[in-house]
Structure formats: C-alpha cells, structure tokens
mmCIF file of C-alpha atoms and ligand atoms in Angstrom:
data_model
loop_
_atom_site.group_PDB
_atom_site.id
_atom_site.type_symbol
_atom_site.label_atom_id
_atom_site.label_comp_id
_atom_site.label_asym_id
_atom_site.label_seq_id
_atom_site.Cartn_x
_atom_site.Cartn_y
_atom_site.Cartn_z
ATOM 1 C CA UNK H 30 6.327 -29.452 8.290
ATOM 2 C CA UNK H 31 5.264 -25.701 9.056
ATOM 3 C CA UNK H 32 5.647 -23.315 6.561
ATOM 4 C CA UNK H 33 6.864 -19.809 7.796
ATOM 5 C CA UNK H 34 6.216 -17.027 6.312
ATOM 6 C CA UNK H 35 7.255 -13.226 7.366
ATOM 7 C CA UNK H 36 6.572 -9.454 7.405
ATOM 8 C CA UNK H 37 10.537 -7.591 7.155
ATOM 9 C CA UNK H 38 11.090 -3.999 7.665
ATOM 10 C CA UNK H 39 13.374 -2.030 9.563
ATOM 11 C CA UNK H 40 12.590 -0.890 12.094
ATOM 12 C CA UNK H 41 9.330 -2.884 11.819
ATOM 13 C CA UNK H 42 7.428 -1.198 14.853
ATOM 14 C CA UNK H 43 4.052 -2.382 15.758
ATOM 15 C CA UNK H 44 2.402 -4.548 12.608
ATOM 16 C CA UNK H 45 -0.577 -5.970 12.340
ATOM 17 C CA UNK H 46 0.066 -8.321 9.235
ATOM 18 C CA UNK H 47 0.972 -10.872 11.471
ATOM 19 C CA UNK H 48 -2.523 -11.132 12.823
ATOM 20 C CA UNK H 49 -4.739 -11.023 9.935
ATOM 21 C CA UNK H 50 -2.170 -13.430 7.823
ATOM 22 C CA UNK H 51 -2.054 -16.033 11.040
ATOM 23 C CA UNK H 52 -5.825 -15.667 10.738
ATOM 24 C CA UNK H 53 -6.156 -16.828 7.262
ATOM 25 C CA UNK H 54 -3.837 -19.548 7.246
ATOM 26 C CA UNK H 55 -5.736 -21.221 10.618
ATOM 27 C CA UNK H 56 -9.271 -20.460 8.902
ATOM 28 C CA UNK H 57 -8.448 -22.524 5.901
ATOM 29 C CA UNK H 58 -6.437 -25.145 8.393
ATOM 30 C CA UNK H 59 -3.238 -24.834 6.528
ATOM 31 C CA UNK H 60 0.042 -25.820 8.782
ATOM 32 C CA UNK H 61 1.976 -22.033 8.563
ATOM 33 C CA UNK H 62 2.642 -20.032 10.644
ATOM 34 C CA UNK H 63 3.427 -15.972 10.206
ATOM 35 C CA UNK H 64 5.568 -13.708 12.031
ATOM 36 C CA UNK H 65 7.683 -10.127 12.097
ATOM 37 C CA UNK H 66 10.968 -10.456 11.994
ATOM 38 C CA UNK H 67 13.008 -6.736 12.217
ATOM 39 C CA UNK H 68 15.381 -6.849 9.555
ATOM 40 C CA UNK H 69 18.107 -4.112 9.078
ATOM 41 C CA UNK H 70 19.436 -3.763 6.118
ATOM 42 C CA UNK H 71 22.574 -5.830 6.301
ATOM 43 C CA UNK H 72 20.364 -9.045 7.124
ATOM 44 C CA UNK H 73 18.358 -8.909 4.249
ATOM 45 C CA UNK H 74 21.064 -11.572 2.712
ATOM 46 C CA UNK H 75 20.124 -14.011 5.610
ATOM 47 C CA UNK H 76 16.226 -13.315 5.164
ATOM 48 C CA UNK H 77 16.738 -14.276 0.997
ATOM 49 C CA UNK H 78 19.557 -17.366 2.502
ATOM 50 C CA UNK H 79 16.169 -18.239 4.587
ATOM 51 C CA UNK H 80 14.106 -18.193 1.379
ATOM 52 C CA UNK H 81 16.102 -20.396 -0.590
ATOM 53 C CA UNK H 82 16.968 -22.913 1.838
ATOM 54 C CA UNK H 83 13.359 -23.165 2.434
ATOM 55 C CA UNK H 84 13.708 -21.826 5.799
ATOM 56 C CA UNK H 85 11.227 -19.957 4.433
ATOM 57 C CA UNK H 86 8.161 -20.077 2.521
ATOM 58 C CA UNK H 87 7.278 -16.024 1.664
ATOM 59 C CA UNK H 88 8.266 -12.964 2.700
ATOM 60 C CA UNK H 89 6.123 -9.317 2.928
ATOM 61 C CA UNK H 90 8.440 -6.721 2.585
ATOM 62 C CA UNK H 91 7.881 -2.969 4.035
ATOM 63 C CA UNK H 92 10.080 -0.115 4.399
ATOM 64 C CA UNK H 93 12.818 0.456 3.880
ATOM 65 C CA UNK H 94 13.256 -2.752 2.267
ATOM 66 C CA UNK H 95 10.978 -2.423 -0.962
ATOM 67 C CA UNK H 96 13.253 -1.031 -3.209
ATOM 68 C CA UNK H 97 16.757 -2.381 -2.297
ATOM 69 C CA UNK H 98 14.987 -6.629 -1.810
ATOM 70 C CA UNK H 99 15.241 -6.293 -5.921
ATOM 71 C CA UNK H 100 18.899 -6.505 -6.440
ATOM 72 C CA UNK H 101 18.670 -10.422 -4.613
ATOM 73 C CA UNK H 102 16.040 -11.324 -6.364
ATOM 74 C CA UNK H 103 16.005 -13.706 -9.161
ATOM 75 C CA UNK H 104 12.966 -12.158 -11.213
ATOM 76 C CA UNK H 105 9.874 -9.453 -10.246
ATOM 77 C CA UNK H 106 6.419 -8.735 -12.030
ATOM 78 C CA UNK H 107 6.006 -6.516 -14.677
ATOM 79 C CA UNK H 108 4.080 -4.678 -11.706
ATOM 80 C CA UNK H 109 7.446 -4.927 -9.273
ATOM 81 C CA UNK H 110 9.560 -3.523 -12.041
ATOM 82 C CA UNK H 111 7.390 -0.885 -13.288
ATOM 83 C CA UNK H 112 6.716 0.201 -9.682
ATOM 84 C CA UNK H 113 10.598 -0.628 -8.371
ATOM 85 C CA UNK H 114 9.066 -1.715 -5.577
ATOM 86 C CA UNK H 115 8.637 -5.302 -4.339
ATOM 87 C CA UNK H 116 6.502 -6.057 -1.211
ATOM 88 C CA UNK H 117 5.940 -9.564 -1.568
ATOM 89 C CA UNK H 118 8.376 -12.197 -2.228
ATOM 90 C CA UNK H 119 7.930 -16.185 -2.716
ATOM 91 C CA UNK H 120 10.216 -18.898 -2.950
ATOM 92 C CA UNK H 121 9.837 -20.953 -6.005
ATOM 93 C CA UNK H 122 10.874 -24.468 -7.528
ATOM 94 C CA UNK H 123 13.199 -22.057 -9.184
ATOM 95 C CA UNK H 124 14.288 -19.598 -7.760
ATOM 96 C CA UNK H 125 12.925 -15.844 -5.437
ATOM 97 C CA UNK H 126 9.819 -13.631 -7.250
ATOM 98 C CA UNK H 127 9.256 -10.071 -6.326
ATOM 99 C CA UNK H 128 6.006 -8.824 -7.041
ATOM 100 C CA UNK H 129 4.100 -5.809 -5.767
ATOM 101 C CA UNK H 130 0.640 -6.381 -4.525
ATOM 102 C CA UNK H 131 -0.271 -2.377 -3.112
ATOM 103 C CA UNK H 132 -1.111 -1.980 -7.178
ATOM 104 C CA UNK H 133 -3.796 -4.422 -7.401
ATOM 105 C CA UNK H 134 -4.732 -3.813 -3.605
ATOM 106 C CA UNK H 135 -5.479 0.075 -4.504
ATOM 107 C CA UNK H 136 -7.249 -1.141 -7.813
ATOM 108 C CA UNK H 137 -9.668 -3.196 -5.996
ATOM 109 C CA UNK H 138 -10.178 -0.816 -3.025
ATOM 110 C CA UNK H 139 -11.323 1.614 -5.870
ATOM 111 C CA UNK H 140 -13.745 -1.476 -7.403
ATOM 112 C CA UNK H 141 -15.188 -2.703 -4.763
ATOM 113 C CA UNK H 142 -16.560 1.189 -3.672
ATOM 114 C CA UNK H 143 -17.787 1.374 -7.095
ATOM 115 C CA UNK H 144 -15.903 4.320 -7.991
ATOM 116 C CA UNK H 145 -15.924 5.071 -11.859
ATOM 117 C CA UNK H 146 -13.100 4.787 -14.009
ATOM 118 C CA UNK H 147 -11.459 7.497 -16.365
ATOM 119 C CA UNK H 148 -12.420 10.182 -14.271
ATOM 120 C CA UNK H 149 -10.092 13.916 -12.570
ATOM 121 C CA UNK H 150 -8.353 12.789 -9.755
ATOM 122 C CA UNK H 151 -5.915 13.932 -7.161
ATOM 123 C CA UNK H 152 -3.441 12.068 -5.747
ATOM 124 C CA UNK H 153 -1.597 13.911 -3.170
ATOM 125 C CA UNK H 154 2.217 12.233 -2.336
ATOM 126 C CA UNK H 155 5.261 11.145 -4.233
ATOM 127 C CA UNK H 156 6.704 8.443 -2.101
ATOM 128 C CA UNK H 157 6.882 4.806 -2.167
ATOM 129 C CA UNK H 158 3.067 4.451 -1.966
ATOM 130 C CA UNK H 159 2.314 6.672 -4.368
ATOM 131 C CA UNK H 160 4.398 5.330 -6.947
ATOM 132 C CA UNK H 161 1.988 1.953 -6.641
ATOM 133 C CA UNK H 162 -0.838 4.861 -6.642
ATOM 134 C CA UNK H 163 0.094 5.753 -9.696
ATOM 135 C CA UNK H 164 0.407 2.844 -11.339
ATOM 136 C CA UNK H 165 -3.265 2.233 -10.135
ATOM 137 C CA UNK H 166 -4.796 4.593 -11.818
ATOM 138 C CA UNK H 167 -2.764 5.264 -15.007
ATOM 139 C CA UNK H 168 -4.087 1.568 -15.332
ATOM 140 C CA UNK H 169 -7.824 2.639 -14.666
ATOM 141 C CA UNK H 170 -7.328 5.678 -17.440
ATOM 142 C CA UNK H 171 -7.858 7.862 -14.221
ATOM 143 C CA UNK H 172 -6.786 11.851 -15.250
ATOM 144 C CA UNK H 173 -4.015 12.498 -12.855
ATOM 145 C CA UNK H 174 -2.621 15.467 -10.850
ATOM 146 C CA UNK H 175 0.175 15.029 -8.800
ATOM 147 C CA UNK H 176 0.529 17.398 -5.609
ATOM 148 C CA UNK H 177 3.263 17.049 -3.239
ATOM 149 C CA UNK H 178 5.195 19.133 -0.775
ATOM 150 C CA UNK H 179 8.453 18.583 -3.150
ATOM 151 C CA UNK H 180 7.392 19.316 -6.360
ATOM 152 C CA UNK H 181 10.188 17.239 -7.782
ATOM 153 C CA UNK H 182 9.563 14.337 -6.626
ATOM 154 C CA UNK H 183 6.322 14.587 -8.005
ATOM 155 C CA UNK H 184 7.558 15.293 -11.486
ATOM 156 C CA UNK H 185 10.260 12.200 -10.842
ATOM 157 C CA UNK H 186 7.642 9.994 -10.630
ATOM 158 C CA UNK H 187 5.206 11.183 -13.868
ATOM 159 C CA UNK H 188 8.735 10.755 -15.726
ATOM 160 C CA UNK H 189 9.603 7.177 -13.943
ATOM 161 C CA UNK H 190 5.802 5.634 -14.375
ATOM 162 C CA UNK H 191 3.893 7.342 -16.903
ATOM 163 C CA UNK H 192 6.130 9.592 -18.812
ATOM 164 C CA UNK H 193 3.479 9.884 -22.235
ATOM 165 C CA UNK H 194 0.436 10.665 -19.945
ATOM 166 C CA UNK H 195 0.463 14.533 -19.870
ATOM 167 C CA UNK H 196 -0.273 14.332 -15.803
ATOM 168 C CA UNK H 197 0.443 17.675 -14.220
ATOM 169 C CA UNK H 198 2.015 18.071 -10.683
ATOM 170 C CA UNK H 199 1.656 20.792 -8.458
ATOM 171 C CA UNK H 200 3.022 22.066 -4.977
ATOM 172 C CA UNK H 201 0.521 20.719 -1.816
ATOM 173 C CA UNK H 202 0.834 24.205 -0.833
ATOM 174 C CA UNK H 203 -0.006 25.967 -3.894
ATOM 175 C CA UNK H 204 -3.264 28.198 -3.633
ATOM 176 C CA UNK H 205 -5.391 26.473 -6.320
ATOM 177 C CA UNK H 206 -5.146 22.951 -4.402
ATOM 178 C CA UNK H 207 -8.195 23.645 -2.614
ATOM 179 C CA UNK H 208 -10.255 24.301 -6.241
ATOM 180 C CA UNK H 209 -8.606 21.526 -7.563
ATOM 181 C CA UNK H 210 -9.463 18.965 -4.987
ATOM 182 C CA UNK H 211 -13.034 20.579 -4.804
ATOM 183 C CA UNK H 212 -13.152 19.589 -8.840
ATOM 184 C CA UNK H 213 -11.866 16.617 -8.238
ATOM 185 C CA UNK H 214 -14.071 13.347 -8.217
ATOM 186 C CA UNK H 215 -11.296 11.276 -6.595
ATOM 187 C CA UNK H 216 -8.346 12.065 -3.915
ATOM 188 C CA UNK H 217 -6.389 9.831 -2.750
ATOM 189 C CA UNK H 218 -3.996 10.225 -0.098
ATOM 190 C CA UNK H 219 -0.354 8.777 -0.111
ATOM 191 C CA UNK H 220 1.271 11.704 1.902
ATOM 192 C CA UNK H 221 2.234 10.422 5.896
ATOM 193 C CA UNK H 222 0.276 13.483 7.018
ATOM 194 C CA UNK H 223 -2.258 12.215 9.354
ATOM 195 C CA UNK H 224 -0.547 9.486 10.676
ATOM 196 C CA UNK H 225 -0.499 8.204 13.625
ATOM 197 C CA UNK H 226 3.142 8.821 14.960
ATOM 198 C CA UNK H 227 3.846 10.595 11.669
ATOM 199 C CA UNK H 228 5.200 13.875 10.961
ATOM 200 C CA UNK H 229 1.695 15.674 11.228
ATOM 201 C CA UNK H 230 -0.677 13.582 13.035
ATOM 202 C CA UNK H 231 -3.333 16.135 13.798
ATOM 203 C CA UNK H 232 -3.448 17.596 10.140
ATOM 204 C CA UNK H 233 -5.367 17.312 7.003
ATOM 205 C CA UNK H 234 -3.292 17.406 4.008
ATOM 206 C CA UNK H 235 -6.478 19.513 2.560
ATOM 207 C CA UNK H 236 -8.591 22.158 3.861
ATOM 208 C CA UNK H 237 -12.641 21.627 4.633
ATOM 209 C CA UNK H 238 -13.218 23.255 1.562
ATOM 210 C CA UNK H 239 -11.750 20.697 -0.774
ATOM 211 C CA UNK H 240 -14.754 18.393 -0.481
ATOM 212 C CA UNK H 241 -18.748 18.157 -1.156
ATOM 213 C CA UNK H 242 -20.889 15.205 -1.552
ATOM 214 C CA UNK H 243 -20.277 13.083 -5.044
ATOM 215 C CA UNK H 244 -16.770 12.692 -4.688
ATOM 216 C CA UNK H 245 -14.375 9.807 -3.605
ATOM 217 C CA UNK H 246 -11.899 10.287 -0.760
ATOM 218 C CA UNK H 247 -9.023 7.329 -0.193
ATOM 219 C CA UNK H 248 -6.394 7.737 2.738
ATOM 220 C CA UNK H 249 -4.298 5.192 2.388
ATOM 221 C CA UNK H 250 -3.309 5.827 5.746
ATOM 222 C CA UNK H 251 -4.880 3.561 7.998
ATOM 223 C CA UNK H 252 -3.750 4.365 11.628
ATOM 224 C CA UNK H 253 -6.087 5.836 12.553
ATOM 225 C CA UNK H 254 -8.933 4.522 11.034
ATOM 226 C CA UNK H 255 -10.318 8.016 10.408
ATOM 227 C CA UNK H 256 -7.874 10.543 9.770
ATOM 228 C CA UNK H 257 -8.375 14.088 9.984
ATOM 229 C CA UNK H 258 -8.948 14.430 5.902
ATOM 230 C CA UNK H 259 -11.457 11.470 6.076
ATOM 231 C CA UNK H 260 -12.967 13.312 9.298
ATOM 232 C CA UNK H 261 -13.538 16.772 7.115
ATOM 233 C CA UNK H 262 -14.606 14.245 4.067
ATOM 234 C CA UNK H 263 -17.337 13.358 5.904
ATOM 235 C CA UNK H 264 -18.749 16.110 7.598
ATOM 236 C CA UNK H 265 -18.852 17.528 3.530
ATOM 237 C CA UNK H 266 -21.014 14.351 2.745
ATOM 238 C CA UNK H 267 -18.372 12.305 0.728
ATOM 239 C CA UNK H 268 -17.722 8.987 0.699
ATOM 240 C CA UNK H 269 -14.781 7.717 2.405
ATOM 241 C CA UNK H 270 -12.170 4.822 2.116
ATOM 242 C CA UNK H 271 -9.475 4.084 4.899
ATOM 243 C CA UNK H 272 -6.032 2.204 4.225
ATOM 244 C CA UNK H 273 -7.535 -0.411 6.527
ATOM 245 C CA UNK H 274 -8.903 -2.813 3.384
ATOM 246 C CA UNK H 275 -6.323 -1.225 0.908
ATOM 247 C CA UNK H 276 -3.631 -2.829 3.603
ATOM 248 C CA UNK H 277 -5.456 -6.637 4.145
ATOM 249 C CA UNK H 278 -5.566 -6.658 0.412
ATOM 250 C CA UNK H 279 -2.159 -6.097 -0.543
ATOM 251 C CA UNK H 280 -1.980 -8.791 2.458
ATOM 252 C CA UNK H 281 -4.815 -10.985 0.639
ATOM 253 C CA UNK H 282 -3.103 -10.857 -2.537
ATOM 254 C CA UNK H 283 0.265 -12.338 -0.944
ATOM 255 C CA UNK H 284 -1.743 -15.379 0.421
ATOM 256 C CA UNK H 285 -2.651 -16.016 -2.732
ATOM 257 C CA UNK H 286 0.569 -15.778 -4.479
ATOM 258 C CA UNK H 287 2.232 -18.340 -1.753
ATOM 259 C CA UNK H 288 -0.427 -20.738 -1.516
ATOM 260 C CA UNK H 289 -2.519 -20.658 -4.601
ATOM 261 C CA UNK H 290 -5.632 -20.500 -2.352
ATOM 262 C CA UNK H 291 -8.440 -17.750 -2.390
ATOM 263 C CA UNK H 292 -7.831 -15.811 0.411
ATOM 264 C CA UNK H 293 -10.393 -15.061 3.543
ATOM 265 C CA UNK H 294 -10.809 -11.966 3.209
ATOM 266 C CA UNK H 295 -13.529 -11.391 6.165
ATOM 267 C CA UNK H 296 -12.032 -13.502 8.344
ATOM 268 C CA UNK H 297 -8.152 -11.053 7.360
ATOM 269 C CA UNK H 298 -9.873 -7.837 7.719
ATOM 270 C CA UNK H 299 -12.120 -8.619 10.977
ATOM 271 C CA UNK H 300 -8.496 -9.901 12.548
ATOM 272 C CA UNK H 301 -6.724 -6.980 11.056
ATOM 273 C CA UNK H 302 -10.047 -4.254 12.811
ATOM 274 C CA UNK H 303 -9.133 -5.723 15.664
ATOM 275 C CA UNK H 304 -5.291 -6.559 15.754
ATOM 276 C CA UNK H 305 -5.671 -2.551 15.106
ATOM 277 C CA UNK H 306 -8.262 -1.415 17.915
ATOM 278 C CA UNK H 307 -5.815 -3.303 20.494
ATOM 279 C CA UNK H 308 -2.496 -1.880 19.455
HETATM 280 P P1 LIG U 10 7.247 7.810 1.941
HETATM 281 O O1 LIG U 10 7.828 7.111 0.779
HETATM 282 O O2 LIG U 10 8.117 8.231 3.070
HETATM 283 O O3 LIG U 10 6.472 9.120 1.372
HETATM 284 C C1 LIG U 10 5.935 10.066 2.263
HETATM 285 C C2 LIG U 10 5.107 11.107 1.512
HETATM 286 O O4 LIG U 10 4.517 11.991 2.463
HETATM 287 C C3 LIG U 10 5.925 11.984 0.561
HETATM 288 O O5 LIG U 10 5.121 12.386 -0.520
HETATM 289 C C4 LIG U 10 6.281 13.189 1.460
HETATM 290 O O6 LIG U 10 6.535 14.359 0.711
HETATM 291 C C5 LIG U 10 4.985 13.336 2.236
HETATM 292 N N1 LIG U 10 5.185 13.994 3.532
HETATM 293 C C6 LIG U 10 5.821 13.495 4.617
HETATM 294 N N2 LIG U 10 5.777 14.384 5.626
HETATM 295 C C7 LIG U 10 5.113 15.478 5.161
HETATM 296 C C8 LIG U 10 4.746 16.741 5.738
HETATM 297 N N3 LIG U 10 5.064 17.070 6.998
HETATM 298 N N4 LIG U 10 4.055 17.611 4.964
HETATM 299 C C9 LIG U 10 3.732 17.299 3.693
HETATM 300 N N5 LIG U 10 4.041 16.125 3.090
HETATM 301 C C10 LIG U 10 4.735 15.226 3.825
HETATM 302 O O7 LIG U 10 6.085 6.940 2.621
HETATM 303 P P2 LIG U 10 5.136 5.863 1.905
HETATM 304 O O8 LIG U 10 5.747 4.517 1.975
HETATM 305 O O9 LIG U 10 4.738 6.393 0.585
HETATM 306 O O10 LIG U 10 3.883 5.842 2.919
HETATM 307 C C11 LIG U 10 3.031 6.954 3.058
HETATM 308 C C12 LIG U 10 1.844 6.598 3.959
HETATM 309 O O11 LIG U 10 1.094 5.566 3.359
HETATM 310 C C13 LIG U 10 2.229 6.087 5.350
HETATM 311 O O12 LIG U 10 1.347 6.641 6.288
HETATM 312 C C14 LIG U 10 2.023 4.591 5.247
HETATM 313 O O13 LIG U 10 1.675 3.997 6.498
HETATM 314 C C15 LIG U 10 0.841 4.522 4.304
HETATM 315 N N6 LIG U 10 0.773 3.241 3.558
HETATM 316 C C16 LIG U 10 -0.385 2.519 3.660
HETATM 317 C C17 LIG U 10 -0.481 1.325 2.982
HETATM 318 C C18 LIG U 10 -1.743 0.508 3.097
HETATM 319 O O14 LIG U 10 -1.728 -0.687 2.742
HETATM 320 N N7 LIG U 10 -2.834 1.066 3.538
HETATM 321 C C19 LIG U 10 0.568 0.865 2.167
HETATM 322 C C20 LIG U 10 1.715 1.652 2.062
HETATM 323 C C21 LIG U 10 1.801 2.850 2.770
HETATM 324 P P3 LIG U 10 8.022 14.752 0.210
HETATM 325 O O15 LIG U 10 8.224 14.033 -1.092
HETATM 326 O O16 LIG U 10 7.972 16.218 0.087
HETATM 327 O O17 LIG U 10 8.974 14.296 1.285
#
C-alpha cells in the first residue's frame, strides 16, 4: 500500500515541500506519495485521527500549526520541547512523535559552510524560527545577541531557551546595530523582512555598512533566493547562505525520521531550486 505523507499549515499558500519530498521518495523507489493538505486549525484533530489510523504515515507541520500540534501529541524530542515547536510528526507502533528538525537543519547549514564554532554572532528575529535559531547556536557555544523590532520578545525568548547564557538583546532599530553586525562574524536572519510577499519585501533588515569580507551571513529566508541583505552581503565580499538548503534539510531530516533511510539530498534540493524558480 502507499504511504502518504503531508505538509499542514494554514493557510498553506504555495509550498514547495511537496516537490523535493515526492522527489526523494521516487529516487530511492519507495511506494509514498507526499502532498499539502490546508489545514485550519479546527482540523488538526482529523489530520492526528489520519495519523493514527494509519491514514497517514508523517506529517510536516508549518505555521500556525507548530506550537498548538503539541497538545495531541503523545511525546516530542527533547529538541520539540525545548524549542515548543514541532514541525515534524510520525506515526509510531506506539503512538504520534513531535520533533523539530529546523534545529539540526540550521546546525548543519552552519557545518557544511565551514563556519567556526564559539564565535559573536547576531541573530536578528524573535519568532518561531528564531527560537530553533537559538537553540542552534546556544548548542554550537555561539556568543549571542538578540535584535528584534520588539525588544520583548527578544528577551522572552533568552528567558524561555537559554536563560543562564548572559545573551544580550537589543532593538533592530537601535543605532549601534550597524557596529554590532559589522563586529559580528555571524548574522543570521530570522526576521520576515525580505520576503517575498512579506511585510517588507524590498528591505534589508541591515544597512550596507553592517558587512565586510570574513564574516558569515544566513537568511533563512529563502524566497527569494537572494534577498536584499544577502544582495548588500555580497557586494561587501561576505559569504552568503540562503534558507534554500536550511529548508530541504529540515525536509531531509523528516525523511529520515519516517523511513529510516538516508535521505537524497541532491536529488531534494535540485527539485526544491526548481519547484522554486517555477512558482
Ligand atoms: P514569525 O514567528 O512570524 O516571526 C517574524 C519575525 O520577523 C519576528 O521577529 C518579527 O518581529 C519580525 N518582523 C516581521 N515583520 C517585521 C517588520 N516589518 N520589521 C521588522 N521586523 C519584522 O515568523 P517565523 O516563523 O519566525 O519565520 C520568519 C521567516 O523565516 C519567514 O520568512 C519564513 O519563511 C522563514 N523561515 C524559513 C525556514 C527555512 O527552512 N528556510 C524555516 C522557517 C521559517 P516582532 O517580534 O517585532 O513582530
């Protein structure tokens, strides 16, 4: 029999983790099949019914679903409950597990690029994704600052996820953000600015002056491909990561989970370029 597996989110919108899922499951010839099913939130019952009636195999989860899946759950990761955030979900012999894969995803992102560990970075956001962001790092021994448009929900999140580290926050607006980011080795960005169809599509979270050559930049946004902070990143000579690979490995990692097999991960990220370019 097929197995079916699923992306939920509400609404769900374009999504591309259809394509590059589909792609790895008919690489390694395993009978499954993938799709996006919009989910509001009063269905999310039928989606975990689906789940344990083996309706369905495994679920990805996106927003607004990642925090409120928990409560139907019948156990998450250490990662999932640190985080309080659950993106993938699998149906085992006994019983529905919640993990969260962006954690490891942004880890390996940061490992693959060679980027140092225990070094000053910036992390600009204090929503869902930077919540796994932080996690990330606190778990290389990265040096933290926090900068967000509300300050509070910058300091909410030191206090939820690393509440002994001593990581400052600071407004995105303040006037020493650009030093900062300039004497920063590694930004990463987890604020919607930039997005395509976000609040601030044709912005940089960061002026020009924030970069030079030697440090790391990381947009975890990924539509587009280059944003305008990885634009002015690059002009300065830095190197550059886009949410692209960051988004087929939290994708990757799922696979794994639900079928114990090591993932394609060229074949997921060459369907996910293009799944991309054509939407
Ligand atoms: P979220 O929970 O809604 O958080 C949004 C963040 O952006 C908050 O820090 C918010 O600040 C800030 N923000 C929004 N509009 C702003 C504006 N006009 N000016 C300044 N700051 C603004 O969203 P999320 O789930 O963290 O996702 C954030 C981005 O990451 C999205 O673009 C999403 O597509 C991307 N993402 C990528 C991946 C991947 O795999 N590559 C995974 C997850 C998310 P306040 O706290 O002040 O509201």
């Amino acid at each position: 029999m097929t197995d079916r597996y699923a992306v939920i989110g509400y609404p769900l919108g374009h999504t591309i983790s259809p394509a590059f899922q589909q792609a790895a499951f008919d690489h390694l010839n395993i009978d499954a099949c993938y799709e996006a099913i919009e989910t509001p939130p009063d269905q999310i019952g039928q989606r975990l019914d689906d789940l344990r009636s083996g309706r369905l195999s495994g679920l990805n989860v996106t927003i607004p679903h990642k925090t409120g899946i928990v409560a139907g759950l019948d156990r998450v990761t250490d990662t999932a409950r640190l985080t309080g955030a659950v993106n993938t979900v699998t149906a085992t012999h006994d019983g529905l597990e919640g993990d969260n894969t962006d954690v490891a995803a942004i880890q390996e992102v940061l490992r693959r690029a060679n980027v140092p560990t225990g070094i000053d970075c910036l992390l600009l956001g204090a929503g869902g994704a930077a919540r796994a962001a932080l996690v990330a790092l606190s778990r290389r021994g990265d040096r933290v600052t926090i900068a967000n448009r509300t300050t509070s929900n910058a300091q909410q999140i030191v206090r939820d996820l690393a509440p002994d580290s001593g990581f400052n926050t600071i407004a995105l607006d303040s006037p020493s953000m650009t030093a900062l980011a300039h004497n920063s080795r590694l930004i990463v960005n987890t604020t919607s600015i930039g997005m395509h169809g976000g609040p601030a599509p044709d912005r940089s979270p960061l002026p020009d002056e924030a970069f030079h050559a030697g440090q790391t930049v990381f947009d975890i946004v990924y539509r587009p491909t280059t944003t305008p902070l990885l634009a002015a990143a690059a002009r300065a000579g830095a190197t550059c990561l886009g949410g692209l690979e960051m988004l087929i490995l939290q994708g990757a990692h799922s696979f794994q989970i639900w079928t114990g097999r090591k993932p394609p991960f060229n074949v997921m990220l060459a369907a996910g370029r293009q799944a991309l370019e054509a939407s």
